[in-house]
mmCIF file with all atom_site columns, C-alpha atoms in Angstrom:
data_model
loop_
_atom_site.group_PDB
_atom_site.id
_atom_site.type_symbol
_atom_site.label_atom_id
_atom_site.label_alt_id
_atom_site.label_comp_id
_atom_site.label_asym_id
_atom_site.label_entity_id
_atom_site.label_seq_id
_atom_site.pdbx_PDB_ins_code
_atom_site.Cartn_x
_atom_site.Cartn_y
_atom_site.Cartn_z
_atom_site.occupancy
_atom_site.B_iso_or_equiv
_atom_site.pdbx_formal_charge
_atom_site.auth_seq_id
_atom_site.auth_comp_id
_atom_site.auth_asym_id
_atom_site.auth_atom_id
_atom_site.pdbx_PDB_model_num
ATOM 1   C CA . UNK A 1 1   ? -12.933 27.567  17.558 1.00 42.00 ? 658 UNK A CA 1
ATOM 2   C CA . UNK A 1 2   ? -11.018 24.910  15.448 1.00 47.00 ? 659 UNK A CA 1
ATOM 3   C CA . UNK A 1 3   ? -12.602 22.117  14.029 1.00 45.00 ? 660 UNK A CA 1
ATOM 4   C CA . UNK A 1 4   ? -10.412 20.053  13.446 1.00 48.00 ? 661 UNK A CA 1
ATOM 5   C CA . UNK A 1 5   ? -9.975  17.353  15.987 1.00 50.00 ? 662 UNK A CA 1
ATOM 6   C CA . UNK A 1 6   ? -7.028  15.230  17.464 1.00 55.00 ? 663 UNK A CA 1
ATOM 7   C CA . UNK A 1 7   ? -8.156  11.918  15.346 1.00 54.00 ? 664 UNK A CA 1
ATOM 8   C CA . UNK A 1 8   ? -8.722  13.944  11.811 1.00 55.00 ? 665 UNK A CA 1
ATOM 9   C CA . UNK A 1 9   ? -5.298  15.206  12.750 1.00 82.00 ? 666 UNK A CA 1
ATOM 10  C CA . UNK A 1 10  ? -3.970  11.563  12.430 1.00 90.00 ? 667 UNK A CA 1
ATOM 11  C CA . UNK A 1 11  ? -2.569  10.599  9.001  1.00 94.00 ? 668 UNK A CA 1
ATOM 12  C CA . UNK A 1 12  ? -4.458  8.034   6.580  1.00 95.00 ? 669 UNK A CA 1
ATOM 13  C CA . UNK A 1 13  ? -1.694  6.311   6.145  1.00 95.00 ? 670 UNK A CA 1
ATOM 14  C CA . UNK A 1 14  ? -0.930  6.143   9.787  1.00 96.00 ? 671 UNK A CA 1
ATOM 15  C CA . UNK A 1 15  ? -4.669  4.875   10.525 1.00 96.00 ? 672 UNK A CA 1
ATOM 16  C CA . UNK A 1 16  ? -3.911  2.201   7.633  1.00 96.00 ? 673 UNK A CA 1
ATOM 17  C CA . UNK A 1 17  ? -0.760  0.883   9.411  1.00 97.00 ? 674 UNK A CA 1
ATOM 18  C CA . UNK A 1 18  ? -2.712  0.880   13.100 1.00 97.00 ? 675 UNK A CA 1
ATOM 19  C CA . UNK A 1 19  ? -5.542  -1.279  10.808 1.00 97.00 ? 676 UNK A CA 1
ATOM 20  C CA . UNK A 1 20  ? -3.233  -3.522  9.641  1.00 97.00 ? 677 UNK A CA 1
ATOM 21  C CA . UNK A 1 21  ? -1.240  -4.062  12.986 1.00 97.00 ? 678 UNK A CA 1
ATOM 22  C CA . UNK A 1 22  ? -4.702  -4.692  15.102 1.00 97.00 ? 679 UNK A CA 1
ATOM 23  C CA . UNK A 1 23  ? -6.007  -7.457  12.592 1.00 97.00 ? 680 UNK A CA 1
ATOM 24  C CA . UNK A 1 24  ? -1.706  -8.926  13.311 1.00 96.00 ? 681 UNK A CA 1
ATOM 25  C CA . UNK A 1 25  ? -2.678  -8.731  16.873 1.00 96.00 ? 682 UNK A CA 1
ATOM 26  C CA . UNK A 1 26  ? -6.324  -10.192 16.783 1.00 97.00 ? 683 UNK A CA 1
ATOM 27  C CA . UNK A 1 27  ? -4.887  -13.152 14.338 1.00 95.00 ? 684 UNK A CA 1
ATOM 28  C CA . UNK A 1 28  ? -2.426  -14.044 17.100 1.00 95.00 ? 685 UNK A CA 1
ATOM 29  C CA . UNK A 1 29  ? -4.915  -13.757 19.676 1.00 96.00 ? 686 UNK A CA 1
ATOM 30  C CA . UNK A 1 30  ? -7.050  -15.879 17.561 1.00 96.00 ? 687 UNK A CA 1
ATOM 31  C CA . UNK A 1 31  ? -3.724  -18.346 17.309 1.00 94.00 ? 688 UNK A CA 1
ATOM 32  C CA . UNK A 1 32  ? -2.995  -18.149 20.749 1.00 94.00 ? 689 UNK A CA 1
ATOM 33  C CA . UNK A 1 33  ? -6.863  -19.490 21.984 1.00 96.00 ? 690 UNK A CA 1
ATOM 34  C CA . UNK A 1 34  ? -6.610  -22.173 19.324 1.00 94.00 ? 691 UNK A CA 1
ATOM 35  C CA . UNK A 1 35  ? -3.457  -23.233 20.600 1.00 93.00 ? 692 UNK A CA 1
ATOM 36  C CA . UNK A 1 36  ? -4.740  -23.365 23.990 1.00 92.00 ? 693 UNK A CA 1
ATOM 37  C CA . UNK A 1 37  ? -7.801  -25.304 23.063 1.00 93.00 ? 694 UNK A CA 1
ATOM 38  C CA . UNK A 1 38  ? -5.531  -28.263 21.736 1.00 92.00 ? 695 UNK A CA 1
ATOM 39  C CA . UNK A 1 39  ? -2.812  -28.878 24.407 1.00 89.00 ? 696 UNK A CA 1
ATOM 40  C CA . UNK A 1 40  ? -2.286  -32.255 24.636 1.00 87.00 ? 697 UNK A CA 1
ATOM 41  C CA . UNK A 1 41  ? -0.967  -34.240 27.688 1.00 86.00 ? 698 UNK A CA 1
ATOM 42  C CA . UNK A 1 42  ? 2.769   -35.473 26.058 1.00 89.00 ? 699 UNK A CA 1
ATOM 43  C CA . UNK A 1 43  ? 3.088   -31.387 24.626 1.00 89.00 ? 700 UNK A CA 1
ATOM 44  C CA . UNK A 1 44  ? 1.667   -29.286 27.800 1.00 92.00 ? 701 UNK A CA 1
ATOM 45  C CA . UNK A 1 45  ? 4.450   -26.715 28.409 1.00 92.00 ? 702 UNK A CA 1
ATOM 46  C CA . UNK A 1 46  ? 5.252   -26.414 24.987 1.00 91.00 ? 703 UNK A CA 1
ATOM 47  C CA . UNK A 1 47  ? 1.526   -25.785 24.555 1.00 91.00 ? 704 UNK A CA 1
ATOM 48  C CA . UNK A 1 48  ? 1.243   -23.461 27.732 1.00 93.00 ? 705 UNK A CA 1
ATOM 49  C CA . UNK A 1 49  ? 4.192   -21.241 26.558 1.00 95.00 ? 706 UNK A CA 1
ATOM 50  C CA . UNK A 1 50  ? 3.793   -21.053 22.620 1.00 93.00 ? 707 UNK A CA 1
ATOM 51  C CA . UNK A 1 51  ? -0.501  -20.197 23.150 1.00 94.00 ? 708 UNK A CA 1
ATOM 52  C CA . UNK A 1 52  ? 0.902   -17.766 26.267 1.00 95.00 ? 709 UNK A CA 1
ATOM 53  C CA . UNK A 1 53  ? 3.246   -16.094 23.735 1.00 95.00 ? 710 UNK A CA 1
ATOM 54  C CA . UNK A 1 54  ? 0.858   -15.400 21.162 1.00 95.00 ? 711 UNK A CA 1
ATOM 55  C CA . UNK A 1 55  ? -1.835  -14.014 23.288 1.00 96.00 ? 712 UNK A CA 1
ATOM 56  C CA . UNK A 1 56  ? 0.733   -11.645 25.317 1.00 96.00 ? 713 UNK A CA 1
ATOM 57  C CA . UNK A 1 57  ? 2.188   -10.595 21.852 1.00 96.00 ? 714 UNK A CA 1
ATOM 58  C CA . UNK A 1 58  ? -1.137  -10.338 20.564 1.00 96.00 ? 715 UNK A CA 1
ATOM 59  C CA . UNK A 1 59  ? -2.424  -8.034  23.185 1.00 97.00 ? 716 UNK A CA 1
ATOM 60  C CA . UNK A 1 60  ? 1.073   -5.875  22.781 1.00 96.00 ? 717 UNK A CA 1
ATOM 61  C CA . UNK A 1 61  ? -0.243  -5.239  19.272 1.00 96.00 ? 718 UNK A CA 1
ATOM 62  C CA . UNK A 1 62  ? -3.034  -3.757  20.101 1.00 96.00 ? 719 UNK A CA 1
ATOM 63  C CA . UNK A 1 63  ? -1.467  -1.511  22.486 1.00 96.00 ? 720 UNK A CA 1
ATOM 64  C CA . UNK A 1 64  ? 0.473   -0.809  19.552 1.00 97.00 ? 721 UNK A CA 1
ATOM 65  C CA . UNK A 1 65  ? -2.082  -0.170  17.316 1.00 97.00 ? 722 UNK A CA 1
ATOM 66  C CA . UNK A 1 66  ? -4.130  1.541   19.541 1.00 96.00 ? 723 UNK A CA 1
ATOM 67  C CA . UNK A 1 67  ? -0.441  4.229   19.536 1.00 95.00 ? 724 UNK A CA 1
ATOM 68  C CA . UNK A 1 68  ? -0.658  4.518   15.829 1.00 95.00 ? 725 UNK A CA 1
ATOM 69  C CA . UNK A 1 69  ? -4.142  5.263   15.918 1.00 95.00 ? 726 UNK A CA 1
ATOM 70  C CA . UNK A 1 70  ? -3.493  8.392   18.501 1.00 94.00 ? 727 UNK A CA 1
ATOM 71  C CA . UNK A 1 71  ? -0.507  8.888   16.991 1.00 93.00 ? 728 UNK A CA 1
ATOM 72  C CA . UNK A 1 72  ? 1.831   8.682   19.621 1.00 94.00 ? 729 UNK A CA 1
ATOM 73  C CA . UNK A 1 73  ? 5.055   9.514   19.232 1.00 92.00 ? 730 UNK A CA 1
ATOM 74  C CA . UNK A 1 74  ? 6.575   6.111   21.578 1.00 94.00 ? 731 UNK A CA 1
ATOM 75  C CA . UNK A 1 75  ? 4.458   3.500   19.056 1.00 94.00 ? 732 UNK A CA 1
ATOM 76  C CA . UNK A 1 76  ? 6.672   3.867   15.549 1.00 94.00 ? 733 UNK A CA 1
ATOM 77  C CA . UNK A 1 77  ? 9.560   1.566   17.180 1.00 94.00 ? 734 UNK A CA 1
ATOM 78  C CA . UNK A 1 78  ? 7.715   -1.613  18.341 1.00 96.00 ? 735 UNK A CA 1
ATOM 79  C CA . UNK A 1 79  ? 5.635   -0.927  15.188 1.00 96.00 ? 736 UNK A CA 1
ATOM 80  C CA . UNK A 1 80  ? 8.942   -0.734  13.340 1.00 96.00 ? 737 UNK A CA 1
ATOM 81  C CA . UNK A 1 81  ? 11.028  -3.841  15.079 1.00 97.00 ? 738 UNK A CA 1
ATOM 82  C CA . UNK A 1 82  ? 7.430   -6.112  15.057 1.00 96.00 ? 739 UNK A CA 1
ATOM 83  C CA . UNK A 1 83  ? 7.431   -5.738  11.267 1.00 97.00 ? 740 UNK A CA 1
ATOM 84  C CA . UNK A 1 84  ? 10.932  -6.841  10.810 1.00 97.00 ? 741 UNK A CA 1
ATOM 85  C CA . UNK A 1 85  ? 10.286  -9.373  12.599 1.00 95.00 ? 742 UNK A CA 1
ATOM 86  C CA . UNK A 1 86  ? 7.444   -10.621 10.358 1.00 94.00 ? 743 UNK A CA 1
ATOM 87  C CA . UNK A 1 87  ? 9.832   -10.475 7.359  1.00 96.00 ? 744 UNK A CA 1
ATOM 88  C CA . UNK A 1 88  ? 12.086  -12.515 8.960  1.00 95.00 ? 745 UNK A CA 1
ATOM 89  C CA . UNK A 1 89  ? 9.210   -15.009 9.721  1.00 94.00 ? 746 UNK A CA 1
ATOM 90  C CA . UNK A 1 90  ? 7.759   -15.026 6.594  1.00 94.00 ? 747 UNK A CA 1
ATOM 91  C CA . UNK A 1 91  ? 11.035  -15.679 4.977  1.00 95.00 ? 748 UNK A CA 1
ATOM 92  C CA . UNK A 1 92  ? 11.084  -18.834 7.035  1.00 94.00 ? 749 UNK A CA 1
ATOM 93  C CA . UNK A 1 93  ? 7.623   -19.773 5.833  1.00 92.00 ? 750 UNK A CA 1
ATOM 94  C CA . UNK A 1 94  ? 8.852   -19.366 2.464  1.00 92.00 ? 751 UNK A CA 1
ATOM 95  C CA . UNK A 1 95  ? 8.669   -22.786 -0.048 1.00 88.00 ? 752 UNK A CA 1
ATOM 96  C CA . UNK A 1 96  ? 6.896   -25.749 -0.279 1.00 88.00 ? 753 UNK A CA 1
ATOM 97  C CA . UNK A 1 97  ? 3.205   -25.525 0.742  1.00 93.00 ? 754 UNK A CA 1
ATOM 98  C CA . UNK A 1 98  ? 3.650   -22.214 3.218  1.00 92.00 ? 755 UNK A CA 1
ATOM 99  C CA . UNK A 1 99  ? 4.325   -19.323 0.491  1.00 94.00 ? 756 UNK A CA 1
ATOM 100 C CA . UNK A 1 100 ? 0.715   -18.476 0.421  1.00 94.00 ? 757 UNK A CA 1
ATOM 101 C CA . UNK A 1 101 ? 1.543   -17.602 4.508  1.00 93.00 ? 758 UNK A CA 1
ATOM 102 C CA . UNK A 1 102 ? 4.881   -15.850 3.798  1.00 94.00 ? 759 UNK A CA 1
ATOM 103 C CA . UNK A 1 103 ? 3.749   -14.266 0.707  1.00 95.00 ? 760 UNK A CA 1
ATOM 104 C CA . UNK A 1 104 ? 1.041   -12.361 3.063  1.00 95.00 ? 761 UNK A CA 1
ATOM 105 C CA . UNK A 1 105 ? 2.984   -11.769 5.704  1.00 95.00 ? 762 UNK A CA 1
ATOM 106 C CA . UNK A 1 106 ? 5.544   -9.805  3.968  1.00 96.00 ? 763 UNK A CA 1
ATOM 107 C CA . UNK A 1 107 ? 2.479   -7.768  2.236  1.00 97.00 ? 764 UNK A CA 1
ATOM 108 C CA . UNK A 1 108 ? 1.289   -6.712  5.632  1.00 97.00 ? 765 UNK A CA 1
ATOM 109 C CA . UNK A 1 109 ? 4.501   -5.973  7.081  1.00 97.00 ? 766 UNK A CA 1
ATOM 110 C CA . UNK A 1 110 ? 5.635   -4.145  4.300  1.00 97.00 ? 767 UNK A CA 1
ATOM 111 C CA . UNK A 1 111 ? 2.413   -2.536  4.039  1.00 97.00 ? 768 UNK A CA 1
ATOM 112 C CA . UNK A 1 112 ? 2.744   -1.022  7.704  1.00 97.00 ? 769 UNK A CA 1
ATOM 113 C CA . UNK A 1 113 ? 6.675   -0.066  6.972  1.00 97.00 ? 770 UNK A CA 1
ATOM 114 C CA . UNK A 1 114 ? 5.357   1.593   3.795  1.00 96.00 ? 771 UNK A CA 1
ATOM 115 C CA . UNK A 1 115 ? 2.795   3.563   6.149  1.00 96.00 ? 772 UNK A CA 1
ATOM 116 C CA . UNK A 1 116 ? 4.920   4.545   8.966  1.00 96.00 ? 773 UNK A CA 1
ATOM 117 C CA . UNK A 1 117 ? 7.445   5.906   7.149  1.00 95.00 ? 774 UNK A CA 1
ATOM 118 C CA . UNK A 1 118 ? 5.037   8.185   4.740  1.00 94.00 ? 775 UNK A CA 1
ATOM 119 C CA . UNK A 1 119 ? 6.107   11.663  5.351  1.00 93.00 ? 776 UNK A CA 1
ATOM 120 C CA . UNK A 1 120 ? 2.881   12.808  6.988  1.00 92.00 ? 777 UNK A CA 1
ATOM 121 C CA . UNK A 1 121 ? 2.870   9.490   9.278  1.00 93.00 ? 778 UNK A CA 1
ATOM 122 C CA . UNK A 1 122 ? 6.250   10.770  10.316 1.00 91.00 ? 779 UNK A CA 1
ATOM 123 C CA . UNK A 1 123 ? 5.484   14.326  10.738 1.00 91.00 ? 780 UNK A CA 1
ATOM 124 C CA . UNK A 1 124 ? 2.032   12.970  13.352 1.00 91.00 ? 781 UNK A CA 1
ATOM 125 C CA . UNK A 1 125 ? 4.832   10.802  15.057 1.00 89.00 ? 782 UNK A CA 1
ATOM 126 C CA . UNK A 1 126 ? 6.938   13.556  15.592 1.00 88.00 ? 783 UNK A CA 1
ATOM 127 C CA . UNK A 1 127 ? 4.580   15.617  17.464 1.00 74.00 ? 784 UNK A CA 1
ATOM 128 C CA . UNK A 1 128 ? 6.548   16.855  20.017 1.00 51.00 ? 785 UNK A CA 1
ATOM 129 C CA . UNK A 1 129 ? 5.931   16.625  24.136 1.00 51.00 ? 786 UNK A CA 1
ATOM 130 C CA . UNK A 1 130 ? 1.822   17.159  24.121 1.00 51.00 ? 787 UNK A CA 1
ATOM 131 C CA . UNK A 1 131 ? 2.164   13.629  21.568 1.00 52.00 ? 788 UNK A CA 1
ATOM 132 C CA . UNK A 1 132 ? 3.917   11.620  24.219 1.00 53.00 ? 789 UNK A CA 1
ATOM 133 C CA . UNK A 1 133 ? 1.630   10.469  26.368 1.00 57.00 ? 790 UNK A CA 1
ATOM 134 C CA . UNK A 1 134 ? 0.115   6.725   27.775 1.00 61.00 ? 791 UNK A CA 1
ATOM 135 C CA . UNK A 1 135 ? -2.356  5.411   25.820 1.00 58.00 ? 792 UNK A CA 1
ATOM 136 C CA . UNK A 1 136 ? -4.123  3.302   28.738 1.00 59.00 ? 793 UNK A CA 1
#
């Protein structure tokens, strides 16, 4: 009888990256209920769309992160393109009085880069067919 089970099976590194990417996607939730709590009257769609935004891509991230915790096989590309993204948005954040912000949002996006692509993180994401399943 083997005792290993499916989560020891799952990389550190990968578990690291799934970490990181849940505390991204509880941050924006986080964002996304404080922007909703101060929508003002002369700024309500802008309000309604940019606190909608950050909850939906909030709650994406933890579908995401929930993948990289299973290690399934489907989660390394939003992973992969949401990182990007956050280098490209803490590039924009960078100067003045935001580097603190940029500064550690490039740490935690290349942190999770770092992680996916770790040879064992890419060997549990390359599973095969029995990987590849929903994670609802």
């Amino acid at each position: 009888m083997p005792t290993d089970s499916p989560a020891a099976a799952v990389p550190r590194p990968l578990k690291l990256a799934a970490a990181v990417v849940a505390l991204e996607g509880l941050a924006l939730i986080v964002l996304g209920i404080g922007e909703g709590l101060t929508i003002h009257g002369d700024r309500l769609v802008l309000g309604l769309t940019t606190a909608g935004f950050f909850l939906v891509y909030g709650v994406a991230l933890g579908f995401v992160a929930r993948g990289l915790w299973k290690a399934v096989r489907w989660s390394r590309g939003p992973t992969v393109f949401t990182q990007l993204i956050q280098l490209l948005v803490a590039y924009s954040f960078w100067g003045g009085s935001t580097k603190a912000v940029a500064v550690a949002l490039a740490v935690a996006a290349l942190a999770v880069l770092i992680c996916v692509f770790q040879k064992a993180s890419t060997e549990a994401l390359a599973g095969g067919e029995a990987n590849d399943h929903p994670v609802l």
